[in-house]
mmCIF file of C-alpha atoms in Angstrom:
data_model
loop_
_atom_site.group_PDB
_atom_site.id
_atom_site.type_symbol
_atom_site.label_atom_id
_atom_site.label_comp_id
_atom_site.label_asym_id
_atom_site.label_seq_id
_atom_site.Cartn_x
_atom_site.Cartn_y
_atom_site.Cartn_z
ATOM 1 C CA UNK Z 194 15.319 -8.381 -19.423
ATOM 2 C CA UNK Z 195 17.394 -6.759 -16.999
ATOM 3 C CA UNK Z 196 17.607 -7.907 -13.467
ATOM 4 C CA UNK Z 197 16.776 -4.770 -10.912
ATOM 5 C CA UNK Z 198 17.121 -4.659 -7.364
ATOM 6 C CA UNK Z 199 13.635 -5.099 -6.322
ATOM 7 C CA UNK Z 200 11.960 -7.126 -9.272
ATOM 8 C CA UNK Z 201 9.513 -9.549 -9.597
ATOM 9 C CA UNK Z 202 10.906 -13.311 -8.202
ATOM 10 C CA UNK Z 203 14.020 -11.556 -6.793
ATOM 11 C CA UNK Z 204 14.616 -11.674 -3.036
ATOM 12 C CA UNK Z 205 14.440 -8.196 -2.690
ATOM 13 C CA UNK Z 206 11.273 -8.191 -4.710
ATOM 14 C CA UNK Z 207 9.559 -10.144 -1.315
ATOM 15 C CA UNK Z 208 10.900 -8.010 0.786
ATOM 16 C CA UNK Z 209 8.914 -5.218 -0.957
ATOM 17 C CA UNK Z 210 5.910 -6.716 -1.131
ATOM 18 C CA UNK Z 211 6.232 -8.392 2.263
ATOM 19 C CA UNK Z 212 6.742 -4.425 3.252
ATOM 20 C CA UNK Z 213 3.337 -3.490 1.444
ATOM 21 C CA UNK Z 214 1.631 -6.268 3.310
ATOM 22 C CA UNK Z 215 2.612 -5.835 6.866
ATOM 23 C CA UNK Z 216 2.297 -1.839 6.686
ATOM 24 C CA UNK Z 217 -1.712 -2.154 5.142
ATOM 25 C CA UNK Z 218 -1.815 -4.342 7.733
ATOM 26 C CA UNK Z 219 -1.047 -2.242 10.245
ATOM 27 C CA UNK Z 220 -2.608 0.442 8.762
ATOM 28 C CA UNK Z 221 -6.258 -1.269 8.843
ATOM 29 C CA UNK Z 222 -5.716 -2.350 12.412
ATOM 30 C CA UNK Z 223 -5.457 1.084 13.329
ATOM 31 C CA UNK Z 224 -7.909 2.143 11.821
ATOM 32 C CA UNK Z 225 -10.424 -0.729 12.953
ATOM 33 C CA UNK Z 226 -9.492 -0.229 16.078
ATOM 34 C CA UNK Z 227 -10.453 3.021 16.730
ATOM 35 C CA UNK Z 228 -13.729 3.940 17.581
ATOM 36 C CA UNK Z 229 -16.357 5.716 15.214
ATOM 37 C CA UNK Z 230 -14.262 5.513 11.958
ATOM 38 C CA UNK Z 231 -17.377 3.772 9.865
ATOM 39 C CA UNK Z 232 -18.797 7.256 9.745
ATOM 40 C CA UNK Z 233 -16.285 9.006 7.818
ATOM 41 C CA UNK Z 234 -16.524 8.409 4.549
ATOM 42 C CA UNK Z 235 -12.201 8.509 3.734
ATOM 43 C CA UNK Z 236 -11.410 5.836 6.828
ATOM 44 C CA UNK Z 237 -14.102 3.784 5.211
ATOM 45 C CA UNK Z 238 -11.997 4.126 1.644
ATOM 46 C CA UNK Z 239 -8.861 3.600 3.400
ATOM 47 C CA UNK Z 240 -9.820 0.775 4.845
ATOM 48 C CA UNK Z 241 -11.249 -0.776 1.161
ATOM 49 C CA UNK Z 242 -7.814 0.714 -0.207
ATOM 50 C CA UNK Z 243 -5.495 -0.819 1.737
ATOM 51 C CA UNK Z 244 -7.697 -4.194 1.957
ATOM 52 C CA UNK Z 245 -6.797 -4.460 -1.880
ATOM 53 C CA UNK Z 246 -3.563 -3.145 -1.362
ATOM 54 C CA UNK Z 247 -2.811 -6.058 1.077
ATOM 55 C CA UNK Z 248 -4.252 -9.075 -1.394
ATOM 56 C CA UNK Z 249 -2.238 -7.681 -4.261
ATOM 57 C CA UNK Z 250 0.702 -7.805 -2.093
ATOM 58 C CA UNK Z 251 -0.150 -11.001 -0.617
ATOM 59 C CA UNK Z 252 -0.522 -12.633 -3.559
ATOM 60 C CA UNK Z 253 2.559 -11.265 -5.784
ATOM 61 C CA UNK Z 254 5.128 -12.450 -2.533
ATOM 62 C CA UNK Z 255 3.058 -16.016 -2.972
ATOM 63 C CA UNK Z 256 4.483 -15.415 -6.323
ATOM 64 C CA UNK Z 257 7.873 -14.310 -5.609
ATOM 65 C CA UNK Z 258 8.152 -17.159 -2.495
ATOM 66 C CA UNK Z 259 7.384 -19.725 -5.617
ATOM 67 C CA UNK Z 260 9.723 -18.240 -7.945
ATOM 68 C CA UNK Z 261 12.468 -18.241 -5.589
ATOM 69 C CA UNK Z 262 11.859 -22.030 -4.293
ATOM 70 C CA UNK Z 263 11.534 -23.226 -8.464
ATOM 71 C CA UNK Z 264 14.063 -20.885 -9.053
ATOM 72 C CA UNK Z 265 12.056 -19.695 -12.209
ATOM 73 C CA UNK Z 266 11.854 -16.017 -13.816
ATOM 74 C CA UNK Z 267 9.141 -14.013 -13.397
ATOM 75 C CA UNK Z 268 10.798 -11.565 -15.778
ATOM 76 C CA UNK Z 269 8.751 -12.049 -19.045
ATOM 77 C CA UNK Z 270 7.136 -9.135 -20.656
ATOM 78 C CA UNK Z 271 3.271 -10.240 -20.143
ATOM 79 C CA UNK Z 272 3.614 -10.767 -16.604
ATOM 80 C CA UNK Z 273 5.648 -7.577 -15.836
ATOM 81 C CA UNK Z 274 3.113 -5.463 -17.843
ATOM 82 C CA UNK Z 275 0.063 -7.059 -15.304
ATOM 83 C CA UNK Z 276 2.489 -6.533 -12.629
ATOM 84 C CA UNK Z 277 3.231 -2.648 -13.789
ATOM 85 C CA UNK Z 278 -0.721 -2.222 -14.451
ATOM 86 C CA UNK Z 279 -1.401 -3.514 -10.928
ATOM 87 C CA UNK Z 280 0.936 -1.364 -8.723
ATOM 88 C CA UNK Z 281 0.168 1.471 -10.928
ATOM 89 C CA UNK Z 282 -3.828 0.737 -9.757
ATOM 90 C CA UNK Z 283 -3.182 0.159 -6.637
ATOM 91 C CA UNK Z 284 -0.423 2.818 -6.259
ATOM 92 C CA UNK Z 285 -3.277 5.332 -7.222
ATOM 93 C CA UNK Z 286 -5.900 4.197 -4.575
ATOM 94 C CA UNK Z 287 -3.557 4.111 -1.856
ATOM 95 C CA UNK Z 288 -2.350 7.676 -2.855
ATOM 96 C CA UNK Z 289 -5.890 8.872 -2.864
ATOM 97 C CA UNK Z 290 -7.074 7.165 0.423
ATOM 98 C CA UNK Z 291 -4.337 8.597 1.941
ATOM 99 C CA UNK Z 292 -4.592 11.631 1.077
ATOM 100 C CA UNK Z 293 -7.964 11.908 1.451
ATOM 101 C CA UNK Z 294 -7.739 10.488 5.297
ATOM 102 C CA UNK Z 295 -5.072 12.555 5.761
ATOM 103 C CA UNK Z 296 -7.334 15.910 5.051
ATOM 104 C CA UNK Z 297 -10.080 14.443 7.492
ATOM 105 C CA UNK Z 298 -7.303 13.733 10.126
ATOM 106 C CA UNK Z 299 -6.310 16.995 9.805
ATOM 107 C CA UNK Z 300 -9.561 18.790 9.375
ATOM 108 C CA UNK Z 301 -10.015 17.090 13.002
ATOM 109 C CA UNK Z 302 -7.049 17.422 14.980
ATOM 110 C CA UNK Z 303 -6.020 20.957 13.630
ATOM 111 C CA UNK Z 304 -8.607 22.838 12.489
ATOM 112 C CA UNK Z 305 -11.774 21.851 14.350
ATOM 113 C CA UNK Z 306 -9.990 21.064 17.489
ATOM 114 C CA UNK Z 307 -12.241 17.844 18.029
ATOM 115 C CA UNK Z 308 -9.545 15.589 19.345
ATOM 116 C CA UNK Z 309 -9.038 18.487 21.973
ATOM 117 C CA UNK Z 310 -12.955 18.568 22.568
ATOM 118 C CA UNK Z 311 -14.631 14.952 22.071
ATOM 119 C CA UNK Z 312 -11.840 12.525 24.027
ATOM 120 C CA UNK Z 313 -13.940 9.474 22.515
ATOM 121 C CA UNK Z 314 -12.661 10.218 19.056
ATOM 122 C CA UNK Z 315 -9.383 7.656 18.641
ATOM 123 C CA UNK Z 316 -7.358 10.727 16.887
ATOM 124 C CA UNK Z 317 -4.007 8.995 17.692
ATOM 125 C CA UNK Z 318 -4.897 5.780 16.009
ATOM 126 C CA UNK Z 319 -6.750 7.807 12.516
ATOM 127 C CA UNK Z 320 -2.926 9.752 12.590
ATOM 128 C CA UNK Z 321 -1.151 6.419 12.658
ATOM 129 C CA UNK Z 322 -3.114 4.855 10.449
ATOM 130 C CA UNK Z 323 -2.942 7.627 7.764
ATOM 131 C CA UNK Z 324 1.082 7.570 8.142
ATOM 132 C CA UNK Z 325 1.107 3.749 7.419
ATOM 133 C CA UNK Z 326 -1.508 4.313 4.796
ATOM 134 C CA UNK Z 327 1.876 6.694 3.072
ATOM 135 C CA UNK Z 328 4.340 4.251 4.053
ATOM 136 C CA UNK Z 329 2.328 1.475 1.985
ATOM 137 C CA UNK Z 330 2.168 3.720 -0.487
ATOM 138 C CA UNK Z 331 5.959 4.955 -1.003
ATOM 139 C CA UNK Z 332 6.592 1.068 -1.112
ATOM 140 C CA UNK Z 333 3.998 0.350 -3.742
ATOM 141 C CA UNK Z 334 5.160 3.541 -5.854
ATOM 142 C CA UNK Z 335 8.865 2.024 -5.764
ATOM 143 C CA UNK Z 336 7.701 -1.546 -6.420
ATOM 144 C CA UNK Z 337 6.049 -0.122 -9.590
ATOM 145 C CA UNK Z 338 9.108 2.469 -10.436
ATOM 146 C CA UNK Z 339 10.747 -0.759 -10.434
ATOM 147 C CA UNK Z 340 8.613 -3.116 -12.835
ATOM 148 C CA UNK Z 341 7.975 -0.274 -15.134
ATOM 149 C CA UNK Z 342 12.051 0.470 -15.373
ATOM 150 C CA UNK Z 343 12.019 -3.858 -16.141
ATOM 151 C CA UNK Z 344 9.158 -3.831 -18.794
ATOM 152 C CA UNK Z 345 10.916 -0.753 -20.527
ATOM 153 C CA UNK Z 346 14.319 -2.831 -20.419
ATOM 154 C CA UNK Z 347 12.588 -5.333 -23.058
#
């Protein structure tokens, strides 16, 4: 297999998925933070999205941290295929959660003027958390680009 810029045990590689972590992260403090967001239905799955988002990334850097301190290669066809399967998973939800959020966000702000109207609604914090909700996901979508591009090298 082919070493790429990015790949599992790689340096790079923990960058990416130290990336993934700290922008669900932020992404669910946001959107725990703000007031009310329990009652719409997308927060609720962003929140569950980028919860497994963040222990997939969490553990898979464990991973990479190990590899890099035993100096062994995480480069073998059956754990690249779980690792392609996984982002691809978890690529998906966060695109959806997004996306769906995004629509609510916007159904709020824009359309029905309610961030203009009811000042208690944290509109600032649901937009922030929605952007790192797409930042999350354009690092997952690369870290799978990646591992697929590695399992094809084979």
């Amino acid at each position: 297999m082919k070493k790429i810029f990015g790949g599992p045990g790689t340096v790079c590689g923990l960058l990416l998925r130290i990336g993934q972590c700290a922008s669900s992260a932020a992404s669910i403090g946001f959107m725990v933070s703000s007031t009310d967001f329990s009652g719409r239905t997308a927060f609720c799955y962003l929140i569950a999205s980028m919860g497994l988002q963040l222990l997939w990334s969490f553990a898979l850097a464990c991973l990479d941290v190990y590899a890099l301190r035993t100096k062994k290669d995480l480069q073998n066809p059956i754990l690249v295929s779980l690792f392609v399967v996984g982002d691809w998973v978890t690529a998906m939800l966060s695109l959806a959660a997004a996306c769906s959020s995004a629509g609510v966000v916007v159904l709020y702000a824009k359309d029905l003027k309610y961030c203009d109207i009811h000042a208690q609604l944290s509109c600032l914090r649901y937009e922030l958390a929605v952007a790192l909700s797409f930042v999350t996901w354009v690092q997952i979508a690369l870290s799978s680009h990646v591992t697929f591009w590695i399992l094809a090298s084979v």
